[in-house]
């Protein structure tokens, strides 16, 4: 997309107008546009081939976060999420960051780790050195399993052997196969390679192999984003920019030392990350597992992001975490909406997708901290939450806004209140 993602007033357009605009901006075909709009997303007949015992498909709102600039490129970000305020929060933070040039992001090569657990080994150090000596043989066998990925420049890269001295069942060896998965998330390629080489590993070290599975702590496949914005740009309402910037650093400080706060702080980051991961058909459980394991890598659970004030009055934020996402394979290709979402993002590689996703996580963290350290999140949140409560109470069409207004005026956002207001309005009309 070579057009600006600064779409002022996008939220005021009708659903159809928003889709039309996206179609023009990202050169979407009618089919891709209807996949995004949900009219031709995932059909039950296709879902039938994806998992077992299918009875239908489950919908989630798909919103577009605007204003993002990542590595100098304007990006419209598709986000699949049920929680109000997330898309608006990301768009607002992206707007603030945009004024300072946008997000800078980078990522490691797409290296995944696959593990083979080896038990009943008599001489662990000897087995380790025998395995390392057979490195080339093992890598060659691993690479014979997927000539396509090898042709694309990926495949098994390295072998590492860890001695685990003690566990509830005693000592064992853990073999790590480091595998370049290119533009795929890579679980299938890695697991296939592990299952193929495990008998050779067992033969070389005279042990018994048990687990042969990818690790979701993808710490060789980190992605990172950075933003820098003038403190003054954080001013809003009665809150001065410098005060908000300082408060953001103070709020972040608690997340660095307190797991109770870190869990919520990181949850806010994952609000943004998961929404894009889901929209692009990627495995969000894998991303969640990797993120939280990485947040605990030093032995205690802490913040995934960092915030500081630099010497020139700027607030600087950074975020780094494992980002094992793909743009080929699995639902990323078989799900029409996910395919259209990747096209809208305009990313050409899995690494580029990872970079955008981490930028969205950082934006989401900024939006949450900005709100939490000033007016609080409930004010904005309640308005949107009230819409869901009104709809759950049965309000439709223009009644939704009237029920919402009634609840906000009464300062009671609850199902029973919504039902009362709806009843009164229905009697009157
Ligand atoms: C709510 O979904 C996310 C927040 O709790 C994140 C945070 O506290 O930083 C607002």
CSV table of C-alpha atoms and ligand atoms in Angstrom, one decimal:
chain,number,residue,atom,x,y,z
A,1,UNK,CA,0.0,0.0,0.0
A,2,UNK,CA,1.6,3.3,-1.1
A,3,UNK,CA,-1.2,5.4,0.3
A,4,UNK,CA,-1.4,7.1,3.7
A,5,UNK,CA,-2.9,5.1,6.6
A,6,UNK,CA,-3.9,8.4,8.2
A,7,UNK,CA,-7.6,7.9,7.6
A,8,UNK,CA,-9.2,10.7,9.6
A,9,UNK,CA,-12.9,10.0,10.2
A,10,UNK,CA,-12.7,6.4,9.1
A,11,UNK,CA,-14.8,5.5,12.1
A,12,UNK,CA,-17.6,7.7,10.9
A,13,UNK,CA,-18.0,5.9,7.6
A,14,UNK,CA,-20.6,3.2,7.2
A,15,UNK,CA,-19.5,-0.5,7.0
A,16,UNK,CA,-19.9,-0.5,3.2
A,17,UNK,CA,-17.9,2.8,2.8
A,18,UNK,CA,-15.1,1.5,4.9
A,19,UNK,CA,-14.8,-1.6,2.8
A,20,UNK,CA,-14.9,0.4,-0.4
A,21,UNK,CA,-12.1,2.6,0.8
A,22,UNK,CA,-9.9,-0.4,1.8
A,23,UNK,CA,-10.6,-1.9,-1.6
A,24,UNK,CA,-9.2,1.2,-3.3
A,25,UNK,CA,-6.3,1.7,-0.9
A,26,UNK,CA,-5.0,-1.9,-1.1
A,27,UNK,CA,-6.1,-2.8,-4.6
A,28,UNK,CA,-8.3,-5.6,-3.2
A,29,UNK,CA,-10.4,-7.7,-5.5
A,30,UNK,CA,-14.1,-7.9,-4.9
A,31,UNK,CA,-13.6,-11.3,-3.5
A,32,UNK,CA,-10.9,-10.1,-1.0
A,33,UNK,CA,-13.1,-7.2,0.0
A,34,UNK,CA,-16.0,-9.5,0.7
A,35,UNK,CA,-13.7,-11.9,2.6
A,36,UNK,CA,-12.8,-8.9,4.9
A,37,UNK,CA,-16.4,-7.8,5.3
A,38,UNK,CA,-17.4,-11.3,6.4
A,39,UNK,CA,-19.9,-12.0,3.6
A,40,UNK,CA,-17.5,-14.5,2.1
A,41,UNK,CA,-15.1,-15.4,4.9
A,42,UNK,CA,-14.7,-18.9,6.1
A,43,UNK,CA,-17.5,-21.2,5.0
A,44,UNK,CA,-18.6,-24.1,7.1
A,45,UNK,CA,-17.8,-26.4,4.2
A,46,UNK,CA,-14.1,-25.3,4.4
A,47,UNK,CA,-14.1,-25.3,8.2
A,48,UNK,CA,-15.1,-28.9,7.9
A,49,UNK,CA,-11.7,-29.7,6.5
A,50,UNK,CA,-9.8,-27.7,9.1
A,51,UNK,CA,-10.7,-29.4,12.4
A,52,UNK,CA,-12.8,-32.3,13.6
A,53,UNK,CA,-16.5,-32.5,14.4
A,54,UNK,CA,-17.3,-29.1,12.8
A,55,UNK,CA,-20.8,-27.7,13.3
A,56,UNK,CA,-20.2,-24.2,12.0
A,57,UNK,CA,-17.9,-21.1,12.1
A,58,UNK,CA,-17.4,-18.7,15.0
A,59,UNK,CA,-17.4,-14.9,14.2
A,60,UNK,CA,-15.3,-12.1,15.7
A,61,UNK,CA,-15.4,-8.4,14.9
A,62,UNK,CA,-12.7,-7.5,12.4
A,63,UNK,CA,-11.6,-3.8,12.7
A,64,UNK,CA,-8.9,-1.8,11.0
A,65,UNK,CA,-6.4,0.2,13.0
A,66,UNK,CA,-5.4,3.3,11.1
A,67,UNK,CA,-2.4,5.7,11.3
A,68,UNK,CA,0.4,3.1,11.5
A,69,UNK,CA,3.8,3.8,10.0
A,70,UNK,CA,6.3,1.0,10.4
A,71,UNK,CA,9.8,1.4,9.1
A,72,UNK,CA,8.6,4.4,7.0
A,73,UNK,CA,5.7,2.4,5.4
A,74,UNK,CA,2.1,3.3,6.0
A,75,UNK,CA,0.2,0.2,7.1
A,76,UNK,CA,-3.5,-0.5,7.7
A,77,UNK,CA,-3.8,-3.1,10.4
A,78,UNK,CA,-6.6,-5.7,10.5
A,79,UNK,CA,-7.5,-6.7,14.0
A,80,UNK,CA,-9.9,-9.5,15.0
A,81,UNK,CA,-11.0,-9.0,18.6
A,82,UNK,CA,-14.2,-8.8,20.7
A,83,UNK,CA,-12.9,-6.2,23.2
A,84,UNK,CA,-14.0,-2.6,22.7
A,85,UNK,CA,-11.4,0.2,22.7
A,86,UNK,CA,-8.5,-2.0,21.4
A,87,UNK,CA,-8.7,-0.9,17.8
A,88,UNK,CA,-9.4,2.7,18.8
A,89,UNK,CA,-6.5,2.6,21.3
A,90,UNK,CA,-4.0,1.2,18.7
A,91,UNK,CA,-5.1,3.8,16.1
A,92,UNK,CA,-4.7,6.7,18.6
A,93,UNK,CA,-1.3,5.6,19.8
A,94,UNK,CA,-0.2,5.1,16.2
A,95,UNK,CA,-1.3,8.6,15.4
A,96,UNK,CA,0.8,10.0,18.3
A,97,UNK,CA,3.9,7.9,17.2
A,98,UNK,CA,3.3,8.8,13.5
A,99,UNK,CA,4.1,12.4,14.3
A,100,UNK,CA,7.6,11.4,15.4
A,101,UNK,CA,8.1,9.3,12.2
A,102,UNK,CA,6.4,6.1,13.2
A,103,UNK,CA,7.7,2.8,14.6
A,104,UNK,CA,11.1,1.3,13.9
A,105,UNK,CA,11.0,-2.4,13.9
A,106,UNK,CA,13.3,-5.3,13.2
A,107,UNK,CA,13.4,-9.1,13.5
A,108,UNK,CA,15.7,-12.0,13.7
A,109,UNK,CA,15.9,-14.7,11.0
A,110,UNK,CA,12.9,-17.1,11.2
A,111,UNK,CA,14.8,-19.7,13.4
A,112,UNK,CA,12.7,-22.1,15.4
A,113,UNK,CA,13.9,-24.6,17.9
A,114,UNK,CA,12.7,-28.2,17.9
A,115,UNK,CA,13.4,-30.4,20.9
A,116,UNK,CA,14.1,-34.1,21.2
A,117,UNK,CA,14.1,-35.5,24.8
A,118,UNK,CA,16.5,-38.4,25.3
A,119,UNK,CA,16.2,-40.7,28.3
A,120,UNK,CA,18.1,-43.7,29.6
A,121,UNK,CA,21.5,-42.4,28.5
A,122,UNK,CA,24.4,-44.1,30.3
A,123,UNK,CA,27.1,-41.5,29.7
A,124,UNK,CA,25.6,-38.1,29.2
A,125,UNK,CA,28.8,-36.1,28.3
A,126,UNK,CA,29.9,-38.9,25.9
A,127,UNK,CA,26.5,-39.0,24.2
A,128,UNK,CA,26.5,-35.3,23.9
A,129,UNK,CA,29.9,-35.2,22.1
A,130,UNK,CA,28.9,-38.2,19.9
A,131,UNK,CA,25.8,-36.3,18.8
A,132,UNK,CA,27.7,-33.1,18.1
A,133,UNK,CA,30.2,-35.1,16.1
A,134,UNK,CA,27.2,-36.5,14.0
A,135,UNK,CA,25.8,-33.0,13.5
A,136,UNK,CA,26.1,-33.0,9.7
A,137,UNK,CA,24.5,-36.4,9.4
A,138,UNK,CA,21.6,-35.4,11.5
A,139,UNK,CA,21.1,-32.0,9.7
A,140,UNK,CA,21.2,-33.8,6.3
A,141,UNK,CA,18.6,-36.3,7.4
A,142,UNK,CA,16.4,-33.4,8.7
A,143,UNK,CA,16.7,-31.5,5.5
A,144,UNK,CA,15.8,-34.5,3.4
A,145,UNK,CA,12.3,-34.3,4.9
A,146,UNK,CA,11.3,-30.9,3.2
A,147,UNK,CA,13.1,-30.2,0.0
A,148,UNK,CA,10.8,-27.3,-0.7
A,149,UNK,CA,11.7,-25.3,2.3
A,150,UNK,CA,15.4,-26.1,1.7
A,151,UNK,CA,15.1,-24.8,-1.9
A,152,UNK,CA,13.6,-21.6,-0.5
A,153,UNK,CA,16.7,-21.1,1.6
A,154,UNK,CA,15.4,-22.6,4.9
A,155,UNK,CA,15.9,-25.9,6.6
A,156,UNK,CA,17.9,-27.3,9.6
A,157,UNK,CA,20.7,-25.0,10.6
A,158,UNK,CA,22.2,-26.2,13.8
A,159,UNK,CA,22.2,-28.9,16.5
A,160,UNK,CA,22.7,-28.1,20.1
A,161,UNK,CA,22.7,-30.7,22.9
A,162,UNK,CA,21.9,-29.8,26.5
A,163,UNK,CA,22.5,-32.0,29.5
A,164,UNK,CA,19.7,-31.7,32.1
A,165,UNK,CA,21.4,-32.9,35.2
A,166,UNK,CA,18.3,-33.3,37.3
A,167,UNK,CA,14.6,-33.6,36.8
A,168,UNK,CA,11.8,-35.5,38.7
A,169,UNK,CA,12.8,-38.6,36.6
A,170,UNK,CA,16.6,-38.0,36.8
A,171,UNK,CA,19.1,-36.8,34.2
A,172,UNK,CA,18.4,-36.6,30.5
A,173,UNK,CA,19.7,-35.1,27.2
A,174,UNK,CA,17.7,-32.5,25.3
A,175,UNK,CA,18.7,-32.1,21.6
A,176,UNK,CA,17.8,-28.8,20.0
A,177,UNK,CA,17.4,-28.7,16.2
A,178,UNK,CA,17.6,-25.1,15.1
A,179,UNK,CA,15.5,-24.8,11.9
A,180,UNK,CA,15.0,-21.9,9.5
A,181,UNK,CA,11.3,-21.9,8.6
A,182,UNK,CA,11.4,-19.0,6.1
A,183,UNK,CA,7.9,-17.6,5.6
A,184,UNK,CA,6.1,-20.3,7.5
A,185,UNK,CA,5.3,-20.4,11.2
A,186,UNK,CA,7.1,-23.7,10.8
A,187,UNK,CA,5.6,-26.1,13.4
A,188,UNK,CA,4.9,-28.8,10.8
A,189,UNK,CA,8.3,-28.6,9.1
A,190,UNK,CA,10.1,-28.7,12.4
A,191,UNK,CA,8.0,-31.5,13.9
A,192,UNK,CA,8.4,-33.6,10.8
A,193,UNK,CA,12.2,-33.2,10.9
A,194,UNK,CA,12.3,-34.1,14.6
A,195,UNK,CA,10.3,-37.3,14.1
A,196,UNK,CA,12.6,-38.3,11.2
A,197,UNK,CA,15.9,-37.8,13.0
A,198,UNK,CA,14.9,-39.1,16.5
A,199,UNK,CA,15.7,-42.8,15.7
A,200,UNK,CA,19.2,-41.7,14.5
A,201,UNK,CA,19.7,-39.6,17.7
A,202,UNK,CA,18.6,-42.6,19.8
A,203,UNK,CA,21.1,-44.9,18.0
A,204,UNK,CA,24.0,-42.4,18.3
A,205,UNK,CA,23.7,-41.9,22.0
A,206,UNK,CA,22.3,-45.2,23.0
A,207,UNK,CA,19.2,-43.7,24.7
A,208,UNK,CA,15.5,-43.7,24.3
A,209,UNK,CA,13.8,-40.7,22.6
A,210,UNK,CA,10.5,-39.5,24.0
A,211,UNK,CA,9.3,-36.0,23.1
A,212,UNK,CA,9.9,-34.7,19.6
A,213,UNK,CA,8.3,-31.3,19.4
A,214,UNK,CA,8.8,-27.7,18.5
A,215,UNK,CA,9.4,-25.2,21.4
A,216,UNK,CA,7.1,-22.2,21.6
A,217,UNK,CA,9.8,-20.2,23.3
A,218,UNK,CA,11.0,-19.0,19.9
A,219,UNK,CA,13.8,-16.9,21.4
A,220,UNK,CA,15.9,-17.1,18.2
A,221,UNK,CA,13.0,-15.5,16.3
A,222,UNK,CA,12.5,-12.3,18.2
A,223,UNK,CA,10.9,-9.2,16.8
A,224,UNK,CA,11.3,-5.7,18.2
A,225,UNK,CA,9.8,-2.3,17.8
A,226,UNK,CA,10.7,1.2,19.1
A,227,UNK,CA,8.9,4.4,19.2
A,228,UNK,CA,9.9,7.9,20.3
A,229,UNK,CA,7.4,10.7,20.8
A,230,UNK,CA,7.7,14.2,22.2
A,231,UNK,CA,6.2,14.2,25.7
A,232,UNK,CA,4.1,17.2,24.8
A,233,UNK,CA,2.1,15.1,22.3
A,234,UNK,CA,0.7,13.1,25.2
A,235,UNK,CA,-1.2,16.1,26.6
A,236,UNK,CA,-5.0,15.7,26.6
A,237,UNK,CA,-7.9,17.1,28.6
A,238,UNK,CA,-6.6,18.4,31.9
A,239,UNK,CA,-3.4,16.3,31.6
A,240,UNK,CA,-0.1,17.9,30.6
A,241,UNK,CA,2.1,15.9,28.2
A,242,UNK,CA,5.1,15.8,30.5
A,243,UNK,CA,3.0,14.6,33.4
A,244,UNK,CA,1.5,11.8,31.3
A,245,UNK,CA,5.0,10.8,30.0
A,246,UNK,CA,6.4,10.7,33.5
A,247,UNK,CA,3.4,8.7,34.8
A,248,UNK,CA,3.8,6.2,31.9
A,249,UNK,CA,7.3,5.5,33.0
A,250,UNK,CA,6.2,5.2,36.7
A,251,UNK,CA,3.4,2.8,35.7
A,252,UNK,CA,5.7,0.7,33.6
A,253,UNK,CA,8.2,0.6,36.6
A,254,UNK,CA,5.6,-1.3,38.6
A,255,UNK,CA,5.3,-3.9,35.8
A,256,UNK,CA,9.0,-4.5,35.9
A,257,UNK,CA,9.0,-5.6,39.6
A,258,UNK,CA,5.6,-7.0,40.2
A,259,UNK,CA,4.2,-10.0,38.4
A,260,UNK,CA,0.6,-9.1,39.4
A,261,UNK,CA,0.9,-5.9,37.4
A,262,UNK,CA,3.2,-7.4,34.7
A,263,UNK,CA,0.5,-9.9,33.8
A,264,UNK,CA,-2.0,-7.1,33.1
A,265,UNK,CA,0.6,-4.9,31.5
A,266,UNK,CA,1.5,-7.7,29.1
A,267,UNK,CA,-2.1,-8.6,28.6
A,268,UNK,CA,-2.6,-5.1,27.2
A,269,UNK,CA,0.3,-5.7,24.8
A,270,UNK,CA,-1.2,-9.0,23.8
A,271,UNK,CA,-4.6,-7.3,23.1
A,272,UNK,CA,-3.0,-5.8,20.0
A,273,UNK,CA,-0.7,-8.6,19.1
A,274,UNK,CA,-3.3,-11.4,19.3
A,275,UNK,CA,-5.8,-9.4,17.3
A,276,UNK,CA,-3.4,-9.2,14.3
A,277,UNK,CA,-2.2,-12.7,14.8
A,278,UNK,CA,-5.8,-14.0,14.7
A,279,UNK,CA,-6.7,-11.8,11.7
A,280,UNK,CA,-3.8,-13.2,9.7
A,281,UNK,CA,-4.8,-16.8,10.5
A,282,UNK,CA,-1.8,-17.4,12.7
A,283,UNK,CA,-1.5,-19.5,15.9
A,284,UNK,CA,-2.1,-17.1,18.8
A,285,UNK,CA,-1.7,-19.7,21.5
A,286,UNK,CA,1.9,-20.2,20.2
A,287,UNK,CA,2.5,-16.5,20.3
A,288,UNK,CA,0.9,-16.2,23.8
A,289,UNK,CA,3.0,-19.1,25.1
A,290,UNK,CA,6.2,-17.7,23.7
A,291,UNK,CA,5.5,-14.2,25.0
A,292,UNK,CA,4.9,-15.2,28.6
A,293,UNK,CA,7.8,-17.6,28.7
A,294,UNK,CA,10.0,-14.8,27.3
A,295,UNK,CA,8.7,-12.4,29.9
A,296,UNK,CA,9.8,-14.9,32.6
A,297,UNK,CA,13.2,-15.7,31.0
A,298,UNK,CA,15.2,-14.1,33.8
A,299,UNK,CA,13.5,-16.3,36.5
A,300,UNK,CA,10.7,-13.9,37.4
A,301,UNK,CA,7.9,-12.7,35.3
A,302,UNK,CA,8.2,-9.1,34.2
A,303,UNK,CA,7.2,-6.4,31.6
A,304,UNK,CA,7.8,-7.2,28.0
A,305,UNK,CA,8.1,-3.5,27.1
A,306,UNK,CA,10.4,-0.7,28.3
A,307,UNK,CA,9.5,3.0,28.7
A,308,UNK,CA,11.9,5.8,29.5
A,309,UNK,CA,12.3,9.5,29.1
A,310,UNK,CA,15.3,10.5,27.1
A,311,UNK,CA,17.4,13.7,27.7
A,312,UNK,CA,15.5,15.7,25.1
A,313,UNK,CA,11.9,15.4,26.5
A,314,UNK,CA,10.9,12.4,24.5
A,315,UNK,CA,9.1,9.3,25.7
A,316,UNK,CA,10.8,6.2,24.3
A,317,UNK,CA,9.2,2.8,24.2
A,318,UNK,CA,10.6,-0.5,23.1
A,319,UNK,CA,9.1,-4.0,22.9
A,320,UNK,CA,10.8,-7.3,22.1
A,321,UNK,CA,9.3,-10.8,22.1
A,322,UNK,CA,9.3,-14.1,20.1
A,323,UNK,CA,7.2,-13.7,17.0
A,324,UNK,CA,6.7,-17.1,15.3
A,325,UNK,CA,4.2,-16.1,12.6
A,326,UNK,CA,3.9,-17.1,9.0
A,327,UNK,CA,2.3,-15.9,5.7
A,328,UNK,CA,2.3,-19.4,4.1
A,329,UNK,CA,0.8,-22.6,5.3
A,330,UNK,CA,-2.1,-23.5,7.5
A,331,UNK,CA,-5.0,-21.0,7.9
A,332,UNK,CA,-2.8,-18.1,6.7
A,333,UNK,CA,-3.5,-19.5,3.2
A,334,UNK,CA,-6.7,-21.6,3.5
A,335,UNK,CA,-8.8,-18.9,5.2
A,336,UNK,CA,-9.9,-16.2,2.7
A,337,UNK,CA,-10.2,-13.5,5.3
A,338,UNK,CA,-6.7,-14.2,6.6
A,339,UNK,CA,-5.3,-14.0,3.1
A,340,UNK,CA,-7.1,-10.7,2.4
A,341,UNK,CA,-5.8,-9.4,5.8
A,342,UNK,CA,-2.2,-10.2,4.8
A,343,UNK,CA,-2.7,-8.5,1.5
A,344,UNK,CA,-4.1,-5.4,3.2
A,345,UNK,CA,-1.0,-5.3,5.5
A,346,UNK,CA,1.1,-5.3,2.4
A,347,UNK,CA,3.8,-7.5,4.0
A,348,UNK,CA,5.9,-9.7,1.7
A,349,UNK,CA,7.6,-11.9,4.3
A,350,UNK,CA,6.8,-13.5,7.7
A,351,UNK,CA,9.5,-11.3,9.2
A,352,UNK,CA,7.8,-8.1,8.0
A,353,UNK,CA,4.5,-9.4,9.4
A,354,UNK,CA,6.3,-10.0,12.8
A,355,UNK,CA,7.6,-6.4,12.8
A,356,UNK,CA,4.2,-4.9,12.2
A,357,UNK,CA,2.7,-7.1,14.9
A,358,UNK,CA,5.2,-6.0,17.5
A,359,UNK,CA,4.7,-2.4,16.6
A,360,UNK,CA,0.9,-2.9,17.2
A,361,UNK,CA,1.7,-4.5,20.6
A,362,UNK,CA,3.8,-1.4,21.5
A,363,UNK,CA,1.1,1.0,20.4
A,364,UNK,CA,-1.5,-0.9,22.4
A,365,UNK,CA,0.7,-0.7,25.5
A,366,UNK,CA,1.1,3.0,25.0
A,367,UNK,CA,-2.6,3.5,24.5
A,368,UNK,CA,-3.4,1.6,27.7
A,369,UNK,CA,-0.8,3.3,29.8
A,370,UNK,CA,-1.8,6.8,28.5
A,371,UNK,CA,-5.4,6.1,29.5
A,372,UNK,CA,-4.6,4.4,32.8
A,373,UNK,CA,-2.3,7.2,34.0
A,374,UNK,CA,-4.8,10.0,33.1
A,375,UNK,CA,-8.6,9.7,32.9
A,376,UNK,CA,-8.6,5.9,33.5
A,377,UNK,CA,-9.9,3.4,30.9
A,378,UNK,CA,-13.5,3.1,32.1
A,379,UNK,CA,-14.7,6.3,30.6
A,380,UNK,CA,-14.0,5.4,27.0
A,381,UNK,CA,-14.4,1.7,27.6
A,382,UNK,CA,-17.9,2.0,29.2
A,383,UNK,CA,-19.3,3.7,26.2
A,384,UNK,CA,-18.3,0.8,23.9
A,385,UNK,CA,-19.1,-1.8,26.5
A,386,UNK,CA,-22.6,-0.2,26.9
A,387,UNK,CA,-23.2,-0.9,23.2
A,388,UNK,CA,-22.5,-4.6,23.7
A,389,UNK,CA,-24.7,-4.6,26.8
A,390,UNK,CA,-27.5,-2.9,24.8
A,391,UNK,CA,-27.2,-5.4,22.0
A,392,UNK,CA,-27.2,-8.3,24.4
A,393,UNK,CA,-30.4,-6.9,25.9
A,394,UNK,CA,-32.0,-7.1,22.5
A,395,UNK,CA,-31.6,-3.5,21.2
A,396,UNK,CA,-31.3,-3.3,17.4
A,397,UNK,CA,-30.7,-0.5,14.9
A,398,UNK,CA,-31.1,3.0,16.3
A,399,UNK,CA,-32.4,1.6,19.6
A,400,UNK,CA,-28.8,0.6,20.4
A,401,UNK,CA,-27.6,4.3,20.7
A,402,UNK,CA,-30.7,5.2,22.7
A,403,UNK,CA,-30.3,2.4,25.2
A,404,UNK,CA,-26.6,3.3,25.5
A,405,UNK,CA,-27.4,6.9,26.1
A,406,UNK,CA,-29.9,5.9,28.8
A,407,UNK,CA,-27.4,3.8,30.6
A,408,UNK,CA,-24.6,6.4,30.4
A,409,UNK,CA,-27.0,9.1,31.7
A,410,UNK,CA,-28.0,6.9,34.6
A,411,UNK,CA,-24.3,5.9,35.1
A,412,UNK,CA,-25.4,2.2,35.2
A,413,UNK,CA,-24.1,-0.1,32.5
A,414,UNK,CA,-25.8,-3.4,33.3
A,415,UNK,CA,-28.0,-5.9,31.5
A,416,UNK,CA,-31.0,-5.3,33.8
A,417,UNK,CA,-30.8,-1.6,33.2
A,418,UNK,CA,-30.5,-2.0,29.5
A,419,UNK,CA,-33.6,-4.3,29.5
A,420,UNK,CA,-35.6,-1.7,31.5
A,421,UNK,CA,-34.6,1.2,29.2
A,422,UNK,CA,-35.4,-0.9,26.1
A,423,UNK,CA,-38.8,-1.9,27.5
A,424,UNK,CA,-39.6,1.8,28.2
A,425,UNK,CA,-38.5,2.9,24.8
A,426,UNK,CA,-40.4,0.1,23.1
A,427,UNK,CA,-43.6,1.0,25.0
A,428,UNK,CA,-43.3,4.7,24.0
A,429,UNK,CA,-42.6,4.1,20.3
B,1,LIG,C1,-7.4,-4.4,29.3
B,1,LIG,O1,-7.8,-5.4,28.3
B,1,LIG,C2,-6.0,-4.2,29.1
B,1,LIG,C3,-5.4,-3.2,30.2
B,1,LIG,O2,-5.7,-3.8,31.5
B,1,LIG,C4,-3.9,-3.2,30.0
B,1,LIG,C5,-3.1,-2.5,31.1
B,1,LIG,O3,-3.6,-2.5,32.3
B,1,LIG,O4,-2.0,-2.1,30.9
B,1,LIG,C6,-6.0,-1.9,30.2
